[in-house]
PDB file of C-alpha atoms in Angstrom:
ATOM      1  CA  MET A 626     170.242 175.838 143.929  1.00  0.00           C
ATOM      2  CA  HIS A 627     172.072 174.000 146.729  1.00  0.00           C
ATOM      3  CA  MET A 628     175.515 175.436 147.480  1.00  0.00           C
ATOM      4  CA  LYS A 629     177.372 172.284 146.449  1.00  0.00           C
ATOM      5  CA  GLU A 630     175.489 172.169 143.153  1.00  0.00           C
ATOM      6  CA  GLU A 631     176.359 175.814 142.477  1.00  0.00           C
ATOM      7  CA  LEU A 632     180.016 174.984 143.077  1.00  0.00           C
ATOM      8  CA  ARG A 633     179.805 171.912 140.841  1.00  0.00           C
ATOM      9  CA  LYS A 634     178.195 173.921 138.024  1.00  0.00           C
ATOM     10  CA  PHE A 635     180.794 176.686 138.268  1.00  0.00           C
ATOM     11  CA  ILE A 636     183.685 174.205 138.209  1.00  0.00           C
ATOM     12  CA  VAL A 637     182.277 172.178 135.300  1.00  0.00           C
ATOM     13  CA  ASP A 638     181.409 175.317 133.296  1.00  0.00           C
ATOM     14  CA  ASN A 639     184.710 177.095 133.921  1.00  0.00           C
ATOM     15  CA  PHE A 640     187.320 174.365 134.260  1.00  0.00           C
ATOM     16  CA  LYS A 641     185.882 171.449 132.303  1.00  0.00           C
ATOM     17  CA  PHE A 642     184.277 173.767 129.735  1.00  0.00           C
ATOM     18  CA  GLY A 643     180.867 172.243 130.337  1.00  0.00           C
ATOM     19  CA  LYS A 644     181.990 168.707 129.507  1.00  0.00           C
ATOM     20  CA  GLY A 645     181.099 165.887 131.903  1.00  0.00           C
ATOM     21  CA  THR A 646     180.694 166.269 135.628  1.00  0.00           C
ATOM     22  CA  ILE A 647     182.709 165.872 138.819  1.00  0.00           C
ATOM     23  CA  ASP A 648     182.243 163.559 141.762  1.00  0.00           C
ATOM     24  CA  ASP A 649     181.774 164.856 145.308  1.00  0.00           C
ATOM     25  CA  ASP A 650     185.054 163.288 146.476  1.00  0.00           C
ATOM     26  CA  GLU A 651     187.151 163.822 143.358  1.00  0.00           C
ATOM     27  CA  SER A 652     190.387 165.679 144.015  1.00  0.00           C
ATOM     28  CA  LEU A 653     190.134 168.702 141.746  1.00  0.00           C
ATOM     29  CA  PHE A 654     193.697 169.965 142.149  1.00  0.00           C
ATOM     30  CA  GLU A 655     195.586 166.676 141.987  1.00  0.00           C
ATOM     31  CA  SER A 656     193.601 165.735 138.880  1.00  0.00           C
ATOM     32  CA  GLY A 657     194.603 169.031 137.252  1.00  0.00           C
ATOM     33  CA  ILE A 658     191.010 170.221 136.746  1.00  0.00           C
ATOM     34  CA  ILE A 659     191.723 173.392 138.749  1.00  0.00           C
ATOM     35  CA  ASP A 660     195.148 175.062 138.705  1.00  0.00           C
ATOM     36  CA  SER A 661     196.556 177.837 140.880  1.00  0.00           C
ATOM     37  CA  LEU A 662     194.835 180.695 139.049  1.00  0.00           C
ATOM     38  CA  GLY A 663     191.631 178.654 138.951  1.00  0.00           C
ATOM     39  CA  ARG A 664     191.747 178.284 142.735  1.00  0.00           C
ATOM     40  CA  VAL A 665     191.667 182.079 143.150  1.00  0.00           C
ATOM     41  CA  LYS A 666     188.849 182.384 140.594  1.00  0.00           C
ATOM     42  CA  LEU A 667     186.897 179.816 142.595  1.00  0.00           C
ATOM     43  CA  LEU A 668     187.411 181.856 145.781  1.00  0.00           C
ATOM     44  CA  ALA A 669     186.215 184.990 143.969  1.00  0.00           C
ATOM     45  CA  PHE A 670     183.116 183.087 142.789  1.00  0.00           C
ATOM     46  CA  ILE A 671     182.381 181.900 146.348  1.00  0.00           C
ATOM     47  CA  ASP A 672     182.807 185.472 147.619  1.00  0.00           C
ATOM     48  CA  GLU A 673     180.628 187.015 144.888  1.00  0.00           C
ATOM     49  CA  THR A 674     177.905 184.387 144.515  1.00  0.00           C
ATOM     50  CA  LEU A 675     177.640 182.752 147.931  1.00  0.00           C
ATOM     51  CA  ASN A 676     178.691 185.901 149.792  1.00  0.00           C
ATOM     52  CA  VAL A 677     181.306 183.998 151.802  1.00  0.00           C
ATOM     53  CA  PRO A 678     184.659 185.861 151.767  1.00  0.00           C
ATOM     54  CA  LEU A 679     187.051 182.924 152.038  1.00  0.00           C
ATOM     55  CA  ASP A 680     190.684 183.948 152.216  1.00  0.00           C
ATOM     56  CA  MET A 681     193.667 181.980 150.907  1.00  0.00           C
ATOM     57  CA  ARG A 682     194.525 181.475 154.579  1.00  0.00           C
ATOM     58  CA  ASP A 683     191.245 179.609 155.084  1.00  0.00           C
ATOM     59  CA  ILE A 684     192.014 176.889 152.571  1.00  0.00           C
ATOM     60  CA  THR A 685     194.465 173.995 152.620  1.00  0.00           C
ATOM     61  CA  ILE A 686     194.990 170.865 150.576  1.00  0.00           C
ATOM     62  CA  ASP A 687     193.169 168.975 153.328  1.00  0.00           C
ATOM     63  CA  ASN A 688     190.046 171.124 153.475  1.00  0.00           C
ATOM     64  CA  PHE A 689     189.551 172.368 149.929  1.00  0.00           C
ATOM     65  CA  SER A 690     190.470 169.623 147.457  1.00  0.00           C
ATOM     66  CA  THR A 691     187.060 168.075 146.794  1.00  0.00           C
ATOM     67  CA  LEU A 692     183.508 169.360 146.442  1.00  0.00           C
ATOM     68  CA  ASN A 693     182.553 167.822 149.794  1.00  0.00           C
ATOM     69  CA  GLN A 694     185.539 169.453 151.514  1.00  0.00           C
ATOM     70  CA  MET A 695     184.811 172.821 149.887  1.00  0.00           C
ATOM     71  CA  ALA A 696     181.175 172.725 151.011  1.00  0.00           C
ATOM     72  CA  GLU A 697     182.217 171.840 154.574  1.00  0.00           C
ATOM     73  CA  THR A 698     184.863 174.596 154.661  1.00  0.00           C
ATOM     74  CA  ILE A 699     182.342 177.172 153.451  1.00  0.00           C
ATOM     75  CA  GLU A 700     179.757 176.017 156.001  1.00  0.00           C
ATOM     76  CA  ASN A 701     182.371 176.240 158.781  1.00  0.00           C
ATOM     77  CA  LYS A 702     183.339 179.750 157.690  1.00  0.00           C
ATOM     78  CA  VAL A 703     179.681 180.858 157.767  1.00  0.00           C
ATOM     79  CA  ARG A 704     179.147 179.193 161.148  1.00  0.00           C
ATOM     80  CA  ASN A 705     182.210 180.860 162.683  1.00  0.00           C
ATOM     81  CA  SER A 706     181.752 184.342 161.226  1.00  0.00           C
TER      82      SER A 706
ATOM     83  CA  MET B1053     223.989 177.660 148.886  1.00  0.00           C
ATOM     84  CA  ILE B1054     220.825 177.232 146.795  1.00  0.00           C
ATOM     85  CA  TYR B1055     217.757 176.420 148.905  1.00  0.00           C
ATOM     86  CA  GLY B1056     215.261 176.103 146.069  1.00  0.00           C
ATOM     87  CA  ILE B1057     214.322 177.104 142.543  1.00  0.00           C
ATOM     88  CA  GLY B1058     210.903 177.667 141.006  1.00  0.00           C
ATOM     89  CA  ILE B1059     209.493 178.694 137.649  1.00  0.00           C
ATOM     90  CA  ASP B1060     205.957 179.519 136.498  1.00  0.00           C
ATOM     91  CA  LEU B1061     204.316 180.422 133.223  1.00  0.00           C
ATOM     92  CA  ILE B1062     200.936 182.119 132.804  1.00  0.00           C
ATOM     93  CA  LYS B1063     198.758 183.092 129.881  1.00  0.00           C
ATOM     94  CA  ILE B1064     198.204 186.847 130.208  1.00  0.00           C
ATOM     95  CA  GLU B1065     194.672 186.579 128.785  1.00  0.00           C
ATOM     96  CA  ARG B1066     193.614 184.393 131.743  1.00  0.00           C
ATOM     97  CA  MET B1067     194.637 187.167 134.135  1.00  0.00           C
ATOM     98  CA  ARG B1068     192.679 189.736 132.100  1.00  0.00           C
ATOM     99  CA  GLU B1069     189.560 187.539 132.103  1.00  0.00           C
ATOM    100  CA  ALA B1070     189.707 186.877 135.852  1.00  0.00           C
ATOM    101  CA  THR B1071     190.330 190.534 136.681  1.00  0.00           C
ATOM    102  CA  ASP B1072     187.585 191.808 134.376  1.00  0.00           C
ATOM    103  CA  LYS B1073     185.065 189.297 135.724  1.00  0.00           C
ATOM    104  CA  TRP B1074     185.767 189.407 139.469  1.00  0.00           C
ATOM    105  CA  GLY B1075     187.471 192.790 139.936  1.00  0.00           C
ATOM    106  CA  ARG B1076     188.785 193.580 143.405  1.00  0.00           C
ATOM    107  CA  LYS B1077     187.355 190.375 144.896  1.00  0.00           C
ATOM    108  CA  PHE B1078     189.867 188.539 142.748  1.00  0.00           C
ATOM    109  CA  LEU B1079     192.718 191.048 142.987  1.00  0.00           C
ATOM    110  CA  GLU B1080     192.670 191.296 146.789  1.00  0.00           C
ATOM    111  CA  LYS B1081     193.038 187.526 147.179  1.00  0.00           C
ATOM    112  CA  VAL B1082     196.252 187.579 145.143  1.00  0.00           C
ATOM    113  CA  PHE B1083     197.894 190.986 145.344  1.00  0.00           C
ATOM    114  CA  THR B1084     198.780 193.552 147.995  1.00  0.00           C
ATOM    115  CA  GLU B1085     197.523 197.123 147.701  1.00  0.00           C
ATOM    116  CA  ASN B1086     201.050 198.221 146.713  1.00  0.00           C
ATOM    117  CA  GLU B1087     201.085 195.704 143.867  1.00  0.00           C
ATOM    118  CA  ILE B1088     197.609 196.669 142.640  1.00  0.00           C
ATOM    119  CA  ALA B1089     198.553 200.360 142.652  1.00  0.00           C
ATOM    120  CA  TYR B1090     201.818 199.668 140.825  1.00  0.00           C
ATOM    121  CA  CYS B1091     200.245 197.492 138.126  1.00  0.00           C
ATOM    122  CA  TYR B1092     197.383 199.899 137.436  1.00  0.00           C
ATOM    123  CA  GLN B1093     199.851 202.722 136.808  1.00  0.00           C
ATOM    124  CA  LYS B1094     200.964 200.742 133.785  1.00  0.00           C
ATOM    125  CA  LYS B1095     199.463 201.071 130.337  1.00  0.00           C
ATOM    126  CA  GLU B1096     198.929 197.281 130.257  1.00  0.00           C
ATOM    127  CA  PRO B1097     198.156 196.308 133.871  1.00  0.00           C
ATOM    128  CA  TYR B1098     197.326 192.689 133.014  1.00  0.00           C
ATOM    129  CA  ILE B1099     200.896 191.983 131.929  1.00  0.00           C
ATOM    130  CA  SER B1100     202.259 193.291 135.241  1.00  0.00           C
ATOM    131  CA  LEU B1101     199.591 191.420 137.205  1.00  0.00           C
ATOM    132  CA  ALA B1102     200.244 188.192 135.287  1.00  0.00           C
ATOM    133  CA  VAL B1103     204.018 188.179 135.783  1.00  0.00           C
ATOM    134  CA  ARG B1104     203.537 188.961 139.482  1.00  0.00           C
ATOM    135  CA  PHE B1105     201.146 186.043 139.823  1.00  0.00           C
ATOM    136  CA  ALA B1106     203.732 183.841 138.081  1.00  0.00           C
ATOM    137  CA  ALA B1107     206.407 185.141 140.478  1.00  0.00           C
ATOM    138  CA  LYS B1108     204.311 184.199 143.504  1.00  0.00           C
ATOM    139  CA  GLU B1109     203.697 180.711 142.136  1.00  0.00           C
ATOM    140  CA  ALA B1110     207.392 180.335 141.277  1.00  0.00           C
ATOM    141  CA  LEU B1111     208.314 181.298 144.842  1.00  0.00           C
ATOM    142  CA  ILE B1112     205.867 178.732 146.253  1.00  0.00           C
ATOM    143  CA  LYS B1113     207.532 176.096 144.061  1.00  0.00           C
ATOM    144  CA  ALA B1114     210.959 177.182 145.283  1.00  0.00           C
ATOM    145  CA  ILE B1115     209.831 176.768 148.890  1.00  0.00           C
ATOM    146  CA  GLY B1116     208.505 173.276 148.229  1.00  0.00           C
ATOM    147  CA  SER B1117     205.598 171.817 150.154  1.00  0.00           C
ATOM    148  CA  GLU B1118     206.838 172.655 153.639  1.00  0.00           C
ATOM    149  CA  ILE B1119     204.316 175.423 154.310  1.00  0.00           C
ATOM    150  CA  ALA B1120     201.233 176.893 152.651  1.00  0.00           C
ATOM    151  CA  VAL B1121     201.885 180.566 151.972  1.00  0.00           C
ATOM    152  CA  PRO B1122     199.040 182.990 151.239  1.00  0.00           C
ATOM    153  CA  LEU B1123     199.766 184.820 147.982  1.00  0.00           C
ATOM    154  CA  THR B1124     199.397 188.171 149.742  1.00  0.00           C
ATOM    155  CA  ASP B1125     202.347 187.305 152.023  1.00  0.00           C
ATOM    156  CA  ILE B1126     204.490 187.583 148.895  1.00  0.00           C
ATOM    157  CA  GLU B1127     204.899 191.128 147.605  1.00  0.00           C
ATOM    158  CA  ILE B1128     206.614 191.773 144.292  1.00  0.00           C
ATOM    159  CA  LEU B1129     208.157 195.237 144.270  1.00  0.00           C
ATOM    160  CA  ASN B1130     210.513 197.021 141.936  1.00  0.00           C
ATOM    161  CA  TYR B1131     213.711 198.857 142.782  1.00  0.00           C
ATOM    162  CA  GLU B1132     214.122 202.331 141.308  1.00  0.00           C
ATOM    163  CA  ASN B1133     216.137 200.836 138.448  1.00  0.00           C
ATOM    164  CA  GLY B1134     213.184 198.585 137.592  1.00  0.00           C
ATOM    165  CA  LYS B1135     214.679 195.354 138.907  1.00  0.00           C
ATOM    166  CA  PRO B1136     211.955 193.274 140.533  1.00  0.00           C
ATOM    167  CA  SER B1137     212.311 192.032 144.079  1.00  0.00           C
ATOM    168  CA  ILE B1138     210.370 189.943 146.573  1.00  0.00           C
ATOM    169  CA  LYS B1139     209.299 191.209 149.981  1.00  0.00           C
ATOM    170  CA  ALA B1140     208.368 188.405 152.370  1.00  0.00           C
ATOM    171  CA  LYS B1141     205.573 189.220 154.805  1.00  0.00           C
ATOM    172  CA  ASN B1142     203.932 187.513 157.796  1.00  0.00           C
ATOM    173  CA  LYS B1143     204.105 183.702 157.518  1.00  0.00           C
ATOM    174  CA  LEU B1144     206.620 183.804 154.655  1.00  0.00           C
ATOM    175  CA  LYS B1145     208.885 186.223 156.550  1.00  0.00           C
ATOM    176  CA  ASP B1146     208.919 183.823 159.518  1.00  0.00           C
ATOM    177  CA  PHE B1147     209.663 180.890 157.218  1.00  0.00           C
ATOM    178  CA  PHE B1148     212.617 182.693 155.588  1.00  0.00           C
ATOM    179  CA  LYS B1149     213.994 183.495 159.041  1.00  0.00           C
ATOM    180  CA  LYS B1150     213.589 179.904 160.228  1.00  0.00           C
ATOM    181  CA  LYS B1151     215.268 178.481 157.123  1.00  0.00           C
ATOM    182  CA  LYS B1152     217.926 181.217 157.103  1.00  0.00           C
ATOM    183  CA  ILE B1153     217.106 182.269 153.555  1.00  0.00           C
ATOM    184  CA  LYS B1154     219.255 185.325 152.911  1.00  0.00           C
ATOM    185  CA  ASN B1155     218.571 186.157 149.265  1.00  0.00           C
ATOM    186  CA  CYS B1156     215.577 185.757 147.034  1.00  0.00           C
ATOM    187  CA  HIS B1157     216.410 186.224 143.341  1.00  0.00           C
ATOM    188  CA  LEU B1158     213.618 186.960 140.875  1.00  0.00           C
ATOM    189  CA  SER B1159     213.490 187.350 137.109  1.00  0.00           C
ATOM    190  CA  LEU B1160     210.347 188.249 135.152  1.00  0.00           C
ATOM    191  CA  SER B1161     209.641 188.305 131.443  1.00  0.00           C
ATOM    192  CA  HIS B1162     206.729 188.343 129.015  1.00  0.00           C
ATOM    193  CA  GLU B1163     206.031 188.038 125.338  1.00  0.00           C
ATOM    194  CA  LYS B1164     202.639 188.751 123.730  1.00  0.00           C
ATOM    195  CA  GLU B1165     200.557 185.923 125.217  1.00  0.00           C
ATOM    196  CA  PHE B1166     202.619 184.689 128.141  1.00  0.00           C
ATOM    197  CA  GLY B1167     204.314 185.890 131.303  1.00  0.00           C
ATOM    198  CA  ILE B1168     207.044 183.936 133.048  1.00  0.00           C
ATOM    199  CA  ALA B1169     208.892 184.160 136.354  1.00  0.00           C
ATOM    200  CA  CYS B1170     211.850 182.387 137.880  1.00  0.00           C
ATOM    201  CA  VAL B1171     212.814 182.447 141.560  1.00  0.00           C
ATOM    202  CA  VAL B1172     216.004 181.229 143.233  1.00  0.00           C
ATOM    203  CA  LEU B1173     216.235 181.114 147.013  1.00  0.00           C
ATOM    204  CA  GLU B1174     219.677 181.305 148.575  1.00  0.00           C
ATOM    205  CA  LYS B1175     220.668 180.378 152.135  1.00  0.00           C
TER     206      LYS B1175
END
């Protein structure tokens, strides 16, 4: 499964309880879909499943709010590691 | 003079679920080694972990949106008498110095399902 689709599935399953979907450019924090604890769970998922150890220092509101931003941030981390 | 105030509430069960599922990969993104060691000495580590997470979020609210602070730059320790305290590290330590924050007051509590923390920053 493509990385962005894995992220989408995890977010829908864990934060929307399997109901509906999310758009690529939807702000997941501002909309309240993911809260502060959810953000850390998402990082743990990315570490465990995608094998990319993102740190809290790697993410900001400008590079980790939407699916597209998350995918780009992960790709950048892989490219620079 | 009060610089900021923050409060946060967390369901303890959510901390247990996250910790059980992701283990150290989750813990190390939130807590320092000192905090992990302290909490796992307790009979109910999830309560201690949950209130510490709430304390970190409360502190971030007290700071406002001026800087993004990694959760591991905030260390929640306890004095010998059990009173909790906040140790600012790295980026947060620099921020406190820049803003001349002299005191960081913290209160923690929990009851069955929930943990809560309140932080007051004083200049």
